[in-house]
Amino acid sequence: MEVVDETTSTNADLLSGKNSQVHRSVLMARHQTAGRGRLNRVWEAPPGANLLFSILFTDIPAVPVELTHRVGLAAMIASERIAGVVARLKWPNDLLVGEAKLAGILAQRSGEAVVVGTGINVGWAPDGAARLGDHVSTVEVLAEVLRAYDELPADIGPMYREHLGTLGQQVRVETHAAEISGIALDVSPEGQLLVLDACGITHRCDVGDVVHLRPRSGDTSECRSDADHPE
Ligand code: BT5
């Protein structure tokens, strides 16, 4: 495990191979000058305020997204243990308190390695987002994330579903190709979100941004059949 004061992005560093490439190498930065979200979005955090770290995995499970789910669950457990903040997961891999984002996870692959980067808001959060609190140590949160990771069961499927707040909700999934509205029914063993639309078609979503919608009586959403993987 390495802690640096400043870097561009802990994900970029571990992917570049300039740091340790040993399975489960951890890199934490007190500040990122080019922190990234998914789709090249920006991950914001003022110097020293939040927990920013990435883990490199070289032993990749058959379904690589399991690594992301494990890190998300470990971050959720650590947030409650260290700061008493109860969060839940939002598909594919955010941590929410209510509907406010507490943490985001970005998984990237390079050859034989998968890098899972996590940003947890500790001392600072942008407007509308959640944080753990002022007197919480980022290093202690990281230590607890790693401990919680080790304590996860071999089969995390049931635990992931139990804490996935997206399930059972009326959602809109936005992908580059389509927008799917419906009820989030389940997550497939491969990590796809199964969404039942108003026409009774179940869509399998590999990627996308989810908007949690309030269930409405007499929902008038149109039937959509332009999703990537209708079943
Ligand atoms: C994510 O992307 O949520 C993944 C964030 C991963 C960040 C970690 S930090 C360590 C490692 N190194 C990196 O460079 N990245 C990883 P996404 O779902 O695309 O969400 C990004 C969006 O969240 C942005 O477009 C903003 O709207 C919002 N956002 C940015 N900073 C935030 C923050 N600190 N808290 C809550 N929301 C934020």
Coordinates of C-alpha atoms and ligand atoms in Angstrom, one line a residue:
M1 CA 0.0 0.0 0.0
E2 CA 1.2 3.4 -1.0
V3 CA 0.0 6.9 0.1
V4 CA 1.0 9.9 -2.0
D5 CA 0.2 13.6 -1.4
E6 CA -0.8 14.4 -4.9
T7 CA -1.2 12.7 -8.3
T8 CA -3.3 13.0 -11.4
S9 CA -5.5 10.0 -10.7
T10 CA -4.9 6.9 -8.6
N11 CA -6.6 4.8 -11.2
A12 CA -4.3 6.2 -14.0
D13 CA -1.2 5.5 -11.9
L14 CA -2.0 1.9 -11.2
L15 CA -3.1 1.3 -14.8
S16 CA 0.2 2.8 -16.1
G17 CA 2.2 0.2 -14.3
K18 CA 4.6 2.6 -12.6
N19 CA 3.4 1.5 -9.1
S20 CA 3.4 -2.0 -7.6
Q21 CA 1.6 -4.5 -9.9
V22 CA 1.2 -7.1 -7.1
H23 CA -2.4 -8.4 -6.7
R24 CA -4.3 -6.1 -4.4
S25 CA -1.8 -3.2 -4.4
V26 CA -3.5 -0.1 -3.0
L27 CA -2.7 3.5 -3.9
M28 CA -4.2 6.3 -1.9
A29 CA -3.8 10.0 -2.8
R30 CA -4.5 13.0 -0.6
H31 CA -5.3 15.0 -3.7
Q32 CA -6.0 14.2 -7.4
T33 CA -5.4 16.8 -10.0
A34 CA -7.3 14.8 -12.7
G35 CA -9.7 12.5 -10.7
R36 CA -12.0 10.7 -13.1
G37 CA -15.5 9.4 -13.0
R38 CA -17.0 7.1 -15.6
L39 CA -17.2 8.3 -19.2
N40 CA -14.3 10.7 -18.6
R41 CA -16.4 12.7 -16.1
V42 CA -14.6 14.6 -13.4
W43 CA -14.3 13.4 -9.8
E44 CA -14.0 16.4 -7.5
A45 CA -12.3 16.6 -4.1
P46 CA -10.3 19.4 -2.5
P47 CA -6.8 18.5 -1.3
G48 CA -6.8 16.3 1.8
A49 CA -10.6 16.4 2.3
N50 CA -11.8 13.0 1.0
L51 CA -10.7 9.4 0.6
L52 CA -9.3 8.7 -2.9
F53 CA -7.8 5.3 -3.5
S54 CA -7.5 2.5 -6.1
I55 CA -6.9 -1.2 -5.8
L56 CA -5.1 -3.2 -8.5
F57 CA -6.3 -6.8 -9.0
T58 CA -4.5 -9.4 -11.1
D59 CA -6.5 -12.4 -10.0
I60 CA -9.7 -11.6 -11.8
P61 CA -12.9 -13.6 -11.1
A62 CA -14.9 -15.0 -14.0
V63 CA -17.3 -12.1 -13.7
P64 CA -14.9 -9.1 -13.2
V65 CA -17.6 -6.7 -12.1
E66 CA -17.7 -8.8 -8.9
L67 CA -14.6 -6.9 -7.8
T68 CA -16.5 -3.6 -8.1
H69 CA -19.4 -5.0 -6.2
R70 CA -17.1 -6.2 -3.4
V71 CA -15.4 -2.8 -3.1
G72 CA -18.7 -1.1 -3.0
L73 CA -20.0 -3.3 -0.3
A74 CA -16.8 -2.9 1.7
A75 CA -17.0 0.9 1.4
M76 CA -20.6 0.8 2.5
I77 CA -19.7 -1.3 5.6
A78 CA -16.7 0.9 6.5
S79 CA -18.9 4.1 6.2
E80 CA -21.2 2.7 8.8
R81 CA -18.6 1.3 11.1
I82 CA -16.4 4.4 11.1
A83 CA -18.8 7.2 10.8
G84 CA -22.2 5.7 11.5
V85 CA -23.4 6.7 8.0
V86 CA -25.8 4.2 6.6
A87 CA -25.6 4.0 2.8
R88 CA -26.9 1.7 0.1
L89 CA -25.7 0.8 -3.3
K90 CA -27.0 2.3 -6.5
W91 CA -26.5 0.3 -9.7
P92 CA -23.9 0.0 -11.1
N93 CA -21.7 1.2 -8.3
D94 CA -22.5 4.3 -6.4
L95 CA -23.0 4.6 -2.7
L96 CA -26.0 6.8 -1.7
V97 CA -27.3 8.2 1.5
G98 CA -30.9 8.8 0.7
E99 CA -30.6 9.9 -2.9
A100 CA -27.3 11.9 -2.2
K101 CA -24.1 10.4 -3.6
L102 CA -21.6 9.5 -0.9
A103 CA -19.1 7.6 -3.0
G104 CA -18.3 6.6 -6.6
I105 CA -16.4 3.7 -8.0
L106 CA -14.6 3.5 -11.4
A107 CA -13.3 0.1 -12.6
Q108 CA -10.9 0.0 -15.5
R109 CA -9.1 -2.8 -17.2
S110 CA -5.6 -2.9 -18.7
G111 CA -4.4 -6.2 -20.0
E112 CA -4.4 -8.7 -17.1
A113 CA -5.1 -6.2 -14.4
V114 CA -8.4 -4.6 -13.2
V115 CA -8.1 -1.3 -11.2
V116 CA -11.0 -0.4 -9.0
G117 CA -10.9 3.2 -7.9
T118 CA -13.1 4.6 -5.1
G119 CA -13.8 8.2 -4.0
I120 CA -15.6 8.5 -0.7
N121 CA -16.7 12.0 0.5
V122 CA -15.4 12.5 4.0
G123 CA -14.8 16.1 4.9
W124 CA -16.2 17.7 1.7
A125 CA -19.0 17.0 -0.8
P126 CA -20.4 19.0 -3.7
D127 CA -23.9 20.5 -3.4
G128 CA -26.5 17.8 -3.0
A129 CA -24.0 15.0 -2.2
A130 CA -23.3 13.3 1.1
R131 CA -20.2 13.0 3.2
L132 CA -19.0 11.1 6.3
G133 CA -18.2 14.1 8.4
D134 CA -15.5 16.5 9.6
H135 CA -13.8 14.5 12.3
V136 CA -13.4 11.3 10.3
S137 CA -9.9 10.1 9.3
T138 CA -9.6 9.1 5.6
V139 CA -6.8 6.6 6.5
E140 CA -9.1 5.0 9.1
V141 CA -11.9 4.7 6.6
L142 CA -9.5 3.1 4.1
A143 CA -8.2 0.6 6.7
E144 CA -11.8 -0.3 7.5
V145 CA -12.7 -0.7 3.8
L146 CA -9.8 -3.2 3.4
R147 CA -10.8 -5.1 6.5
A148 CA -14.4 -5.2 5.5
Y149 CA -13.3 -6.4 2.0
D150 CA -11.5 -9.4 3.6
E151 CA -14.6 -10.3 5.6
L152 CA -16.9 -10.5 2.7
P153 CA -18.4 -13.9 2.0
A154 CA -17.2 -16.1 -0.9
D155 CA -20.6 -15.6 -2.7
I156 CA -21.5 -11.9 -2.4
G157 CA -24.6 -12.2 -4.7
P158 CA -27.2 -12.2 -2.0
M159 CA -25.5 -9.5 0.0
Y160 CA -25.1 -7.3 -3.1
R161 CA -28.8 -7.6 -3.9
E162 CA -29.8 -7.0 -0.3
H163 CA -28.0 -3.6 -0.2
L164 CA -28.8 -2.6 -3.8
G165 CA -31.3 0.2 -3.3
T166 CA -32.0 0.3 -7.0
L167 CA -34.0 -3.0 -6.9
G168 CA -37.7 -2.6 -6.8
Q169 CA -37.5 1.0 -7.8
Q170 CA -39.0 2.8 -10.8
V171 CA -35.9 3.7 -12.8
R172 CA -34.7 5.3 -16.0
V173 CA -31.5 3.8 -17.4
E174 CA -29.6 6.1 -19.7
T175 CA -27.1 4.6 -22.1
H176 CA -25.4 6.1 -25.1
A177 CA -27.9 4.2 -27.3
A178 CA -31.2 4.2 -25.5
E179 CA -33.2 5.3 -22.5
I180 CA -35.2 2.6 -20.7
S181 CA -37.8 3.2 -18.1
G182 CA -39.3 0.6 -15.9
I183 CA -38.9 -1.3 -12.6
A184 CA -35.5 -2.6 -11.7
L185 CA -36.2 -6.3 -11.0
D186 CA -32.9 -7.9 -10.4
V187 CA -29.2 -8.1 -11.3
S188 CA -28.1 -11.0 -13.4
P189 CA -25.1 -13.1 -12.4
E190 CA -23.1 -11.1 -14.9
G191 CA -24.0 -7.9 -13.2
Q192 CA -26.6 -6.6 -15.7
L193 CA -29.6 -4.7 -14.4
L194 CA -32.9 -6.3 -15.4
V195 CA -35.5 -3.7 -16.0
L196 CA -39.1 -4.5 -16.7
D197 CA -40.8 -1.8 -18.9
A198 CA -44.4 -0.8 -19.1
C199 CA -44.9 -3.2 -22.1
G200 CA -43.7 -6.2 -20.1
I201 CA -40.4 -6.4 -21.8
T202 CA -37.4 -7.1 -19.6
H203 CA -34.2 -5.3 -20.7
R204 CA -30.7 -6.3 -19.7
C205 CA -28.6 -3.3 -19.1
D206 CA -24.8 -3.7 -19.2
V207 CA -23.9 -0.1 -18.7
G208 CA -25.7 3.2 -18.1
D209 CA -26.6 5.8 -15.6
V210 CA -29.6 5.1 -13.5
V211 CA -32.0 7.7 -12.3
H212 CA -34.2 6.5 -9.4
L213 CA -37.7 7.7 -10.1
R214 CA -40.6 7.8 -7.7
P215 CA -43.2 5.1 -8.5
R216 CA -46.3 6.8 -9.9
S217 CA -49.8 5.5 -10.0
G218 CA -51.2 5.4 -13.5
D219 CA -47.7 5.7 -15.0
T220 CA -48.0 6.7 -18.6
S221 CA -44.5 5.9 -19.7
E222 CA -44.4 4.7 -23.3
C223 CA -43.4 1.2 -24.3
R224 CA -39.8 1.2 -25.5
S225 CA -38.3 -1.5 -27.6
D226 CA -35.0 0.2 -28.5
A227 CA -32.9 -1.2 -25.6
D228 CA -29.7 -3.0 -26.3
H229 CA -30.8 -6.4 -24.9
P230 CA -34.5 -6.9 -24.7
E231 CA -35.3 -10.4 -23.5
Ligands
BT5_1 C1 -18.0 7.8 -10.4 O1 -18.3 8.2 -11.7 O2 -18.8 8.0 -9.5 C2 -16.7 7.2 -10.2 C3 -15.8 8.1 -9.3 C4 -14.5 7.4 -9.0 C5 -13.5 8.3 -8.3 C6 -12.3 7.5 -7.8 S1 -11.3 8.5 -6.8 C7 -10.0 7.4 -6.9 C8 -10.0 6.9 -8.3 N1 -9.2 7.7 -9.2 C9 -9.9 8.3 -10.1 O3 -9.4 9.1 -11.0 N2 -11.2 8.0 -10.0 C10 -11.4 7.0 -8.9 P1 -19.7 8.8 -12.3 O4 -20.7 7.8 -11.9 O5 -19.4 9.0 -13.7 O6 -19.9 10.1 -11.4 C11 -19.2 11.2 -11.8 C12 -20.2 12.4 -11.5 O7 -20.4 12.5 -10.1 C13 -19.6 13.8 -11.9 O8 -20.0 14.0 -13.2 C14 -20.3 14.7 -10.9 O9 -21.6 15.1 -11.4 C15 -20.4 13.9 -9.7 N3 -19.3 14.1 -8.7 C16 -18.1 14.6 -8.9 N4 -17.4 14.6 -7.8 C17 -18.2 14.2 -6.8 C18 -18.1 14.0 -5.4 N5 -17.0 14.2 -4.8 N6 -19.2 13.5 -4.7 C19 -20.4 13.3 -5.4 N7 -20.5 13.4 -6.7 C20 -19.5 13.9 -7.4

